[in-house]
Coordinates of C-alpha atoms in Angstrom, one line a residue:
M571 CA 66.2 12.7 0.5
T572 CA 63.1 13.9 -0.8
G573 CA 63.5 12.0 -3.8
R574 CA 63.8 9.1 -2.1
H575 CA 60.9 9.8 -0.2
V576 CA 59.2 9.7 -3.2
S577 CA 60.4 7.1 -4.8
V578 CA 59.5 4.9 -1.2
R579 CA 55.7 6.3 -1.6
A580 CA 55.3 6.1 -5.0
I581 CA 56.5 2.3 -4.9
S582 CA 54.1 2.3 -1.4
A583 CA 51.1 3.5 -3.7
C584 CA 52.2 1.5 -6.7
A585 CA 52.0 -1.9 -4.1
L586 CA 48.8 -0.5 -3.1
V587 CA 47.0 0.0 -6.2
I588 CA 47.9 -3.9 -7.2
A589 CA 46.8 -4.9 -4.3
L590 CA 43.2 -3.2 -4.6
V591 CA 43.0 -4.4 -8.1
W592 CA 44.0 -7.8 -6.8
T593 CA 41.2 -7.5 -4.4
A594 CA 38.6 -5.8 -6.6
A595 CA 38.9 -8.5 -9.3
P596 CA 35.5 -9.6 -10.8
A597 CA 34.5 -12.7 -9.9
P598 CA 32.9 -16.0 -12.2
L599 CA 29.4 -14.8 -12.5
S600 CA 27.7 -17.4 -11.0
A601 CA 29.6 -16.7 -7.8
Q602 CA 28.4 -13.1 -8.7
R603 CA 25.0 -13.9 -8.9
A604 CA 25.1 -16.6 -5.5
A605 CA 26.1 -13.0 -3.7
Q606 CA 23.9 -10.3 -4.9
P607 CA 20.9 -11.6 -6.5
K608 CA 19.1 -8.8 -9.4
L609 CA 16.0 -9.8 -8.3
V610 CA 14.0 -8.3 -4.5
V611 CA 10.8 -9.7 -4.2
I612 CA 8.2 -8.7 -1.4
L613 CA 4.9 -10.1 -1.0
V614 CA 2.1 -8.9 2.1
V615 CA -0.3 -11.6 2.1
D616 CA -3.6 -9.0 3.8
Q617 CA -4.7 -9.6 7.0
M618 CA -2.4 -12.7 7.4
R619 CA -2.1 -13.7 11.4
A620 CA 1.0 -15.5 12.1
D621 CA -1.2 -18.4 13.8
Y622 CA -2.5 -18.9 10.2
L623 CA 0.5 -20.5 9.7
E624 CA 0.8 -22.5 12.9
W625 CA -3.7 -23.0 12.2
Y626 CA -4.0 -24.1 8.9
G627 CA 0.0 -25.0 7.8
S628 CA -0.5 -28.8 7.7
H629 CA -2.2 -28.5 4.7
F630 CA 0.1 -26.1 2.5
T631 CA 2.0 -28.1 -0.2
S632 CA 3.3 -25.5 -2.5
G633 CA 4.9 -21.7 -1.9
L634 CA 3.9 -21.0 1.9
K635 CA 4.9 -24.5 3.1
R636 CA 8.4 -24.0 1.1
L637 CA 9.0 -20.2 2.5
T638 CA 8.5 -21.8 5.7
A639 CA 10.3 -25.3 5.1
D640 CA 13.5 -23.7 3.4
G641 CA 13.1 -20.4 4.2
A642 CA 14.3 -17.8 7.4
W643 CA 10.7 -17.9 9.5
F644 CA 10.8 -15.5 12.0
T645 CA 8.1 -17.3 14.8
R646 CA 7.9 -13.9 16.8
A647 CA 7.2 -11.0 14.6
A648 CA 4.8 -8.2 15.3
Y649 CA 4.4 -5.2 14.7
P650 CA 5.2 -2.2 17.8
Y651 CA 2.4 -0.3 17.1
L652 CA -1.1 0.2 17.7
N653 CA -2.5 1.1 14.6
T654 CA -2.1 -1.7 12.9
I655 CA -4.4 -0.8 9.3
T656 CA -3.4 -1.3 6.0
C657 CA -1.8 1.3 4.6
A658 CA 0.1 1.8 8.2
G659 CA 1.3 -1.5 7.8
H660 CA 2.5 -1.3 4.0
S661 CA 4.2 1.8 5.0
T662 CA 6.4 -0.1 7.1
I663 CA 7.7 -2.9 5.1
G664 CA 7.1 -0.1 2.4
T665 CA 10.1 2.0 3.6
G666 CA 11.6 0.2 6.4
T667 CA 9.9 2.6 8.9
F668 CA 7.2 3.2 11.5
P669 CA 4.4 5.5 11.4
Y670 CA 5.6 7.7 14.0
H671 CA 8.0 8.3 10.7
H672 CA 6.7 7.7 7.9
G673 CA 3.7 9.2 8.7
M674 CA 0.3 6.5 7.3
I675 CA -0.9 6.8 10.5
L676 CA -4.1 5.4 8.9
N677 CA -6.0 4.6 5.8
N678 CA -8.2 7.9 6.0
W679 CA -7.1 10.5 8.8
L680 CA -8.6 14.0 9.8
D681 CA -6.9 16.9 7.4
R682 CA -7.3 20.2 9.7
S683 CA -6.5 22.3 6.7
T684 CA -9.7 21.1 4.8
G685 CA -11.4 19.7 7.1
K686 CA -12.1 16.2 5.3
S687 CA -10.2 13.0 5.8
P688 CA -8.5 11.8 2.9
Y689 CA -7.5 8.5 1.9
C690 CA -4.5 7.4 2.8
T691 CA -3.0 7.7 -1.2
D692 CA -5.8 10.3 -2.3
D693 CA -3.9 13.2 -4.1
P694 CA -6.4 15.5 -6.3
A695 CA -3.1 16.9 -8.3
M696 CA -3.4 13.4 -10.3
T697 CA -5.4 11.3 -12.4
E698 CA -6.4 7.7 -12.7
I699 CA -5.6 6.0 -15.3
S700 CA -7.4 3.2 -17.0
Y701 CA -6.5 0.0 -18.0
N702 CA -10.7 0.0 -19.4
G703 CA -11.2 2.7 -20.6
L704 CA -13.2 3.8 -16.9
P705 CA -14.1 7.4 -17.3
P706 CA -10.7 9.5 -15.3
V707 CA -11.3 10.2 -11.5
Q708 CA -8.9 12.1 -9.1
G709 CA -5.2 10.3 -8.9
D710 CA -3.7 8.5 -6.3
S711 CA -0.4 9.5 -5.1
A712 CA 3.1 8.6 -2.2
K713 CA 2.7 12.3 -1.5
R714 CA 1.5 11.5 2.1
L715 CA 4.2 8.7 2.8
L716 CA 7.2 11.2 4.1
K717 CA 10.1 8.1 3.8
P718 CA 11.2 6.7 0.6
A719 CA 10.6 3.3 -0.4
L720 CA 12.3 0.1 -1.1
G721 CA 11.1 -0.2 -4.3
E722 CA 11.7 3.5 -5.4
Q723 CA 15.0 3.5 -4.2
I724 CA 16.3 0.5 -5.9
M725 CA 14.4 2.1 -8.9
S726 CA 17.0 5.6 -8.9
R727 CA 20.5 3.0 -9.0
G728 CA 19.2 1.8 -12.0
G729 CA 16.5 -1.0 -11.6
R730 CA 12.9 -1.6 -12.4
S731 CA 10.4 -1.5 -10.2
V732 CA 6.4 -3.0 -9.7
A733 CA 4.0 -2.6 -7.4
L734 CA 0.7 -4.9 -7.6
S735 CA -1.9 -4.7 -5.4
M736 CA -6.0 -4.6 -5.2
K737 CA -5.8 -1.3 -3.1
P738 CA -4.3 1.7 -4.3
R739 CA -2.5 2.1 -0.4
S740 CA -1.1 -1.0 -1.0
A741 CA 0.3 -0.7 -4.5
V742 CA 1.2 2.7 -3.7
T743 CA 3.2 2.8 -0.5
L744 CA 5.3 -0.3 -1.9
A745 CA 6.3 1.0 -4.3
G746 CA 6.7 4.8 -3.1
H747 CA 7.0 8.3 -5.4
T748 CA 8.6 6.2 -8.3
S749 CA 7.7 3.5 -10.3
T750 CA 8.2 1.9 -13.7
A751 CA 5.4 -0.2 -13.1
V752 CA 1.8 0.0 -9.9
L753 CA -1.4 -1.6 -10.7
W754 CA -4.1 -1.9 -8.5
F755 CA -8.3 -2.4 -9.1
D756 CA -11.0 0.0 -9.4
D757 CA -13.9 -0.7 -7.8
R758 CA -16.0 0.3 -10.6
G759 CA -14.5 -3.0 -12.5
G760 CA -11.0 -1.9 -14.1
W761 CA -7.7 -2.3 -13.5
T762 CA -5.9 1.4 -12.6
T763 CA -2.8 3.3 -12.0
S764 CA -2.7 7.5 -11.7
S765 CA -0.8 10.2 -13.7
A766 CA 1.8 9.8 -10.6
Y767 CA 3.4 7.3 -12.1
T768 CA 2.8 7.5 -16.1
S769 CA 1.0 9.2 -18.8
R770 CA -0.6 6.3 -20.4
P771 CA -1.9 2.5 -19.6
V772 CA 2.0 0.6 -19.3
P773 CA 2.2 -1.3 -22.9
F774 CA 2.8 -4.5 -21.5
L775 CA 0.5 -4.8 -18.8
Q776 CA -2.1 -3.3 -21.3
S777 CA -1.2 -6.2 -23.1
F778 CA -2.1 -8.9 -20.0
I779 CA -5.5 -7.5 -18.9
D780 CA -6.9 -7.9 -22.9
A781 CA -5.8 -11.0 -23.0
N782 CA -7.3 -11.7 -19.6
P783 CA -10.8 -10.2 -18.5
I784 CA -11.6 -10.7 -15.2
T785 CA -15.5 -10.9 -17.2
A786 CA -13.9 -14.8 -17.8
D787 CA -14.2 -15.7 -13.5
Y788 CA -17.9 -14.4 -14.5
E789 CA -19.0 -17.7 -14.4
K790 CA -17.1 -19.2 -11.4
V791 CA -18.5 -20.7 -8.4
W792 CA -15.9 -20.5 -5.3
E793 CA -16.3 -24.1 -4.0
R794 CA -14.0 -25.9 -1.3
M795 CA -10.5 -26.9 -2.7
L796 CA -10.1 -29.9 -0.6
P797 CA -12.6 -32.0 1.1
A798 CA -14.8 -30.6 3.5
D799 CA -13.5 -32.6 6.3
A800 CA -10.2 -30.6 6.1
Y801 CA -11.8 -27.4 7.5
Q802 CA -11.5 -26.7 11.1
G803 CA -15.1 -25.9 12.3
E804 CA -17.9 -25.6 11.3
D805 CA -18.7 -23.6 7.7
D806 CA -21.7 -21.8 8.0
V807 CA -21.6 -19.6 11.7
K808 CA -24.6 -17.7 13.2
S809 CA -21.9 -14.8 13.1
E810 CA -20.6 -14.2 9.9
G811 CA -21.1 -11.7 7.4
T812 CA -22.6 -12.0 4.0
Y813 CA -21.8 -9.9 1.4
S814 CA -24.1 -9.3 -2.2
G815 CA -26.4 -12.3 -2.3
W816 CA -24.4 -14.2 -1.1
T817 CA -24.5 -16.6 2.3
Q818 CA -22.7 -17.3 5.4
S819 CA -21.5 -21.2 4.2
F820 CA -20.2 -22.6 0.5
P821 CA -20.5 -22.9 -2.8
H822 CA -20.3 -18.7 -3.3
V823 CA -21.4 -18.0 -6.6
L824 CA -19.2 -15.1 -8.4
G825 CA -22.1 -13.8 -11.3
L826 CA -25.5 -13.6 -9.4
A827 CA -27.0 -11.6 -11.8
A828 CA -27.9 -12.1 -15.8
G829 CA -26.3 -10.5 -18.5
K830 CA -23.4 -8.1 -18.2
P831 CA -20.9 -8.4 -14.7
D832 CA -21.9 -5.2 -12.2
T833 CA -20.0 -3.3 -9.4
Q834 CA -21.6 -6.9 -7.6
F835 CA -19.7 -9.1 -9.4
Y836 CA -16.7 -7.5 -9.2
G837 CA -17.1 -7.0 -5.4
R838 CA -17.6 -11.2 -4.9
W839 CA -14.9 -12.1 -7.4
Q840 CA -12.0 -9.2 -5.2
R841 CA -13.3 -10.9 -1.6
S842 CA -12.9 -14.3 -3.5
P843 CA -9.0 -16.5 -4.2
F844 CA -9.6 -15.9 -8.0
A845 CA -8.5 -12.1 -7.3
D846 CA -5.1 -13.4 -5.4
E847 CA -4.8 -16.3 -8.3
Y848 CA -5.2 -13.1 -11.1
L849 CA -2.8 -11.1 -9.7
G850 CA -0.2 -14.1 -9.0
R851 CA -0.5 -14.6 -13.1
M852 CA 0.3 -10.6 -13.6
A853 CA 3.2 -10.7 -11.3
I854 CA 4.3 -13.7 -13.5
A855 CA 4.4 -11.9 -16.4
S856 CA 5.2 -9.0 -15.3
I857 CA 8.7 -10.9 -14.8
D858 CA 9.1 -11.6 -18.2
A859 CA 8.2 -8.6 -20.2
L860 CA 10.4 -6.6 -18.3
K861 CA 13.3 -9.7 -17.4
L862 CA 13.1 -8.6 -14.1
G863 CA 16.5 -9.5 -12.0
R864 CA 18.2 -10.9 -16.0
G865 CA 19.7 -6.7 -16.6
T866 CA 22.9 -5.2 -15.2
A867 CA 21.0 -3.5 -12.5
T868 CA 19.0 -5.1 -9.4
D869 CA 15.2 -4.6 -9.8
F870 CA 12.4 -4.8 -7.5
L871 CA 8.7 -6.5 -7.4
A872 CA 6.4 -6.1 -4.5
V873 CA 2.6 -8.2 -4.8
S874 CA 0.6 -7.4 -2.5
F875 CA -2.4 -10.3 -1.9
S876 CA -5.8 -8.5 -1.1
A877 CA -8.1 -11.5 -1.1
V878 CA -7.4 -12.9 2.3
D879 CA -8.7 -9.6 4.1
G880 CA -11.7 -9.1 1.8
V881 CA -12.4 -12.8 2.9
G882 CA -11.1 -11.8 6.8
H883 CA -13.6 -8.9 7.0
L884 CA -16.3 -11.1 6.2
F885 CA -16.5 -14.2 7.4
G886 CA -13.6 -14.3 10.5
P887 CA -10.3 -16.2 10.8
R888 CA -11.3 -19.7 11.7
S889 CA -13.9 -19.7 9.0
H890 CA -14.0 -22.3 5.9
E891 CA -13.5 -19.4 3.8
V892 CA -10.4 -18.1 5.3
Q893 CA -8.9 -21.4 5.1
D894 CA -10.1 -21.9 1.4
A895 CA -8.5 -18.6 0.7
L896 CA -5.0 -19.8 2.3
F897 CA -4.7 -23.1 0.9
R898 CA -5.2 -21.6 -2.9
L899 CA -2.7 -19.2 -1.7
D900 CA -0.6 -21.0 -1.0
R901 CA -0.7 -22.2 -4.9
T902 CA -0.9 -19.2 -5.9
I903 CA 2.7 -18.7 -3.9
G904 CA 3.8 -21.8 -5.1
R905 CA 2.8 -21.1 -8.8
L906 CA 5.4 -17.3 -8.2
L907 CA 8.1 -19.2 -7.1
D908 CA 8.5 -21.9 -9.5
H909 CA 8.2 -19.1 -12.3
L910 CA 11.1 -17.1 -10.3
D911 CA 13.8 -20.8 -10.4
A912 CA 12.9 -20.7 -14.0
A913 CA 12.8 -16.7 -15.0
V914 CA 15.0 -14.9 -13.5
G915 CA 17.2 -18.4 -11.3
A916 CA 16.7 -20.1 -7.8
G917 CA 20.1 -18.1 -7.0
N918 CA 19.3 -14.7 -8.4
Y919 CA 16.4 -13.3 -6.4
V920 CA 15.9 -12.8 -2.7
L921 CA 12.5 -12.8 -0.8
G922 CA 10.4 -11.0 1.7
L923 CA 6.9 -12.1 2.7
S924 CA 4.9 -10.4 5.6
A925 CA 1.0 -9.1 6.3
D926 CA 0.1 -5.3 7.0
H927 CA -1.4 -6.5 10.0
G928 CA -3.9 -9.7 11.7
V929 CA -7.5 -9.5 12.4
A930 CA -9.2 -10.5 15.6
S931 CA -12.1 -12.5 16.5
I932 CA -15.2 -12.3 15.7
P933 CA -16.8 -10.4 18.6
E934 CA -19.9 -12.3 18.9
Q935 CA -17.7 -15.3 19.3
M936 CA -15.7 -14.3 22.0
G937 CA -18.7 -12.7 23.9
T938 CA -17.1 -9.2 23.5
G939 CA -18.4 -6.4 21.5
R940 CA -18.2 -3.2 19.4
V941 CA -17.0 -0.2 20.7
S942 CA -18.7 3.0 18.5
N943 CA -17.8 6.0 16.9
R944 CA -20.7 7.7 18.3
S945 CA -20.6 6.4 21.7
I946 CA -16.7 8.0 21.9
T947 CA -18.6 11.8 20.5
E948 CA -21.6 11.3 22.7
T949 CA -19.3 10.4 25.7
L950 CA -17.2 13.6 24.9
Q951 CA -19.3 15.8 24.0
K952 CA -21.4 15.2 27.7
I953 CA -18.0 16.3 29.7
L954 CA -17.3 18.9 26.8
V955 CA -20.5 21.1 25.9
P956 CA -21.1 22.1 30.4
A957 CA -17.8 23.1 30.0
L958 CA -17.4 24.9 26.4
G959 CA -21.1 25.4 25.8
E960 CA -23.3 24.2 23.2
G961 CA -21.4 23.9 19.7
T962 CA -19.5 20.4 18.3
H963 CA -16.4 19.8 20.4
V964 CA -15.8 16.5 19.2
V965 CA -15.0 17.1 15.0
S966 CA -13.8 14.0 14.1
A967 CA -13.7 9.9 15.7
A968 CA -11.2 8.1 13.1
Y969 CA -11.0 4.8 14.4
T970 CA -8.6 5.1 17.4
D971 CA -7.8 8.8 16.7
V972 CA -10.2 11.6 18.3
Y973 CA -10.2 15.2 17.2
L974 CA -11.3 17.5 18.3
S975 CA -12.4 21.9 17.7
D976 CA -9.9 24.0 18.1
A977 CA -11.4 25.5 21.5
A978 CA -11.4 22.0 23.1
R979 CA -8.0 21.2 22.3
A980 CA -6.8 24.5 23.6
R981 CA -9.1 24.0 27.1
L982 CA -8.4 20.3 27.8
A983 CA -4.5 21.2 27.0
K984 CA -4.8 24.0 30.2
D985 CA -7.2 21.8 32.3
A986 CA -5.6 19.2 33.6
K987 CA -9.2 18.9 35.5
L988 CA -10.9 18.3 32.7
R989 CA -9.2 16.3 30.9
S990 CA -9.2 13.9 33.2
A991 CA -12.6 13.8 33.4
A992 CA -13.2 13.0 29.6
F993 CA -10.1 10.8 30.5
D994 CA -12.9 8.7 33.0
A995 CA -15.5 9.1 31.4
L996 CA -14.3 7.5 28.0
R997 CA -13.0 4.6 29.6
S998 CA -16.1 3.9 31.2
V999 CA -17.2 3.3 27.6
P1000 CA -17.5 -0.1 27.2
G1001 CA -14.9 -1.7 24.7
V1002 CA -12.3 1.6 25.8
E1003 CA -9.4 0.3 27.7
H1004 CA -6.6 3.1 27.6
V1005 CA -6.9 6.6 26.9
F1006 CA -4.2 8.9 26.3
W1007 CA -3.6 12.6 24.9
G1008 CA -1.9 12.8 21.9
S1009 CA 0.9 15.4 22.6
D1010 CA 2.1 13.5 25.0
L1011 CA 3.0 10.2 22.7
D1012 CA 5.3 13.0 20.4
S1013 CA 8.4 12.1 22.2
R1014 CA 11.3 9.5 22.6
G1015 CA 10.5 8.9 26.8
A1016 CA 7.2 8.0 25.6
R1017 CA 8.4 5.8 22.3
S1018 CA 10.8 3.3 24.6
S1019 CA 7.8 3.6 27.8
T1020 CA 7.9 0.5 29.9
D1021 CA 4.4 1.0 29.2
P1022 CA 3.4 -1.0 26.5
V1023 CA 0.5 0.3 25.4
R1024 CA 1.7 3.6 25.8
R1025 CA 4.9 3.0 23.9
A1026 CA 2.6 1.4 21.2
A1027 CA 0.5 4.5 20.9
A1028 CA 3.7 6.3 20.6
I1029 CA 4.8 4.5 18.0
S1030 CA 2.1 5.1 15.8
H1031 CA 2.1 8.9 16.6
F1032 CA 2.3 11.5 13.5
P1033 CA 2.1 15.3 15.0
G1034 CA -0.1 17.1 12.8
R1035 CA -2.1 14.0 11.8
S1036 CA -2.8 12.0 14.7
G1037 CA -6.3 13.2 16.7
D1038 CA -5.7 14.8 20.2
L1039 CA -7.0 11.7 22.2
I1040 CA -6.0 8.0 21.7
I1041 CA -8.2 5.3 22.4
A1042 CA -7.2 1.7 23.1
P1043 CA -10.1 -0.3 23.2
A1044 CA -10.0 -4.1 25.5
E1045 CA -9.2 -7.6 24.2
N1046 CA -11.5 -8.8 22.2
W1047 CA -13.2 -5.6 21.4
I1048 CA -13.6 -4.2 17.9
M1049 CA -14.3 -0.5 16.7
S1050 CA -16.2 -1.4 13.8
T1051 CA -19.5 -2.0 12.3
S1052 CA -18.1 -5.1 9.9
T1053 CA -17.9 -8.9 11.3
T1054 CA -14.3 -8.3 12.3
T1055 CA -11.6 -6.1 12.1
H1056 CA -7.6 -5.7 13.4
G1057 CA -6.1 -2.2 14.6
T1058 CA -5.0 -2.4 18.0
H1059 CA -2.5 -3.7 20.0
H1060 CA -3.3 -6.5 20.7
P1061 CA -1.1 -10.0 19.4
Y1062 CA -4.1 -11.1 17.2
D1063 CA -3.5 -7.8 15.1
Q1064 CA 0.1 -7.2 16.2
R1065 CA 1.5 -10.2 15.4
V1066 CA 2.5 -11.5 11.9
P1067 CA 4.7 -13.4 9.2
V1068 CA 8.0 -12.3 8.6
I1069 CA 9.9 -15.0 5.9
L1070 CA 12.9 -14.3 4.1
F1071 CA 13.8 -16.8 1.4
G1072 CA 15.9 -16.8 -1.2
S1073 CA 19.7 -16.4 -2.1
G1074 CA 21.8 -15.2 1.2
I1075 CA 19.8 -16.4 3.5
R1076 CA 19.2 -19.2 5.7
A1077 CA 16.9 -21.5 6.5
G1078 CA 15.3 -22.2 9.8
K1079 CA 13.2 -21.1 12.4
Y1080 CA 14.0 -18.2 14.4
T1081 CA 12.8 -17.2 17.9
K1082 CA 14.2 -13.5 18.2
D1083 CA 11.5 -10.6 18.2
V1084 CA 11.5 -8.6 15.4
T1085 CA 9.5 -6.4 13.3
P1086 CA 8.2 -6.2 9.3
A1087 CA 10.9 -2.9 9.5
D1088 CA 13.6 -5.1 9.3
I1089 CA 12.9 -6.4 6.2
V1090 CA 14.0 -3.8 4.1
P1091 CA 17.1 -3.7 5.9
T1092 CA 17.8 -6.5 5.7
L1093 CA 16.8 -7.4 1.2
A1094 CA 18.4 -4.2 1.2
D1095 CA 22.4 -5.9 3.0
V1096 CA 21.5 -8.7 0.7
V1097 CA 21.3 -6.8 -2.4
H1098 CA 24.4 -4.5 -2.3
V1099 CA 22.3 -1.6 -2.6
P1100 CA 22.8 1.5 0.1
I1101 CA 19.6 2.9 1.3
A1102 CA 18.0 5.7 3.4
K1103 CA 17.4 5.1 7.1
T1104 CA 15.2 2.7 8.6
D1105 CA 13.8 1.7 11.8
G1106 CA 14.4 -1.5 11.1
R1107 CA 17.9 -3.8 11.3
V1108 CA 19.6 -6.3 9.4
L1109 CA 18.4 -9.9 10.4
K1110 CA 21.8 -11.1 9.7
E1111 CA 21.7 -13.8 12.1
A1112 CA 18.8 -14.9 8.6
L1113 CA 21.6 -14.5 6.4
K1114 CA 24.6 -16.5 5.1

């Protein structure tokens, strides 16, 4: 009996092995590539409102037109949180998690242990590595990013990872903790990376930068690309801002000063479409130099186009300048897509496009106003001094987050009457609509609240980093002295594009509610790369 059972088991095992070998037999190369592309691309357009695609889309003829026509376009995509800020948005896109998980709550926040407000990617243990011979300064890293980015997870499985932007907080948070190449622009006038990623300039990037100096754009003048009547509204609007010798209307000259380029030239260049065009060319050079998507492992490329953000902060979302920056970016993305098709293969890459946040209309155009940190601080001080005595009871006001002294925090935590008086006083400040006690937001119940503003504040809140008091401004009010800005729970800040494109993606317009956190799990699913848990979901409805 025993020998018979062994024989039956052996036969069954043999049959199982044969079946497994048969079902696991490799498919032809063309079928493999169709099923599992070898390059993941993430494009971020800094400060791109979702409605830009509707307002200005009739003049898109290249990349943005192709993505919306041939990709999966989610028209109801939005961030669910309050602090719609660059560092938070890029971290969410890069990791597929929200601020209460990844920890990047703002661009800067108060470090209670030092009393300073570091930049979200600052790392005193690292040094910048310049591609243009600039003196070394403190570097950047992803040490404050508490969740792994898709790029680093792809790299851990043998792929190459590249992240490019004008800003460190954009490139670093898309790349994560490790990368083949991470690059951003130093305001002093050159390209840079950090010792967190490499001990010396990456050779292929050094070659590209040497062959393509930014100073070649010194004589350029930013003119409208299309006839003037193609642009909506007026060019010269009184409430628009200016920058370093520019007026509120076209043309905008880059090299105003005689002689060699200076920091003002580099500032103007970063706020022009020429900066995005340069990033597009650098991305193409990266694809070719590293042969991205043409190896045995999956590779990763992320590009965050920053010019629309710089332009939007200056001129506002309805300006001719924002429209022209988008029209030119459409062409830049088109050239990148064409090169991906030619060099990598149309069936061998999958792409996700989104934005880190939107932007408000200029308050003066809306008949509203601005909430200043000074008014918040002074209002709180008037309430706290009678109860606590003279002293600085408001340590810092970092946009929506207000940080109190230890004594003030302890007193408000136990004194409900005083806390209520502080809240009432803050809500009396013009433009302040909601006030929350920070520790009340640290719960699953708060993050699933039926009150959408409370829920948004909770999803942005990270214990130890977020403020003691959280402020949410009223609609069309901003908390900045810039021409306009972002960073609220209102739709113009939360709603952004989410578009998937390429191998395995089913084209169409989708009207389900989604978030940019869904991009990472969806792209990872397409390329069959296991990743850490995310807050997003796989957008199966858009997959073939």
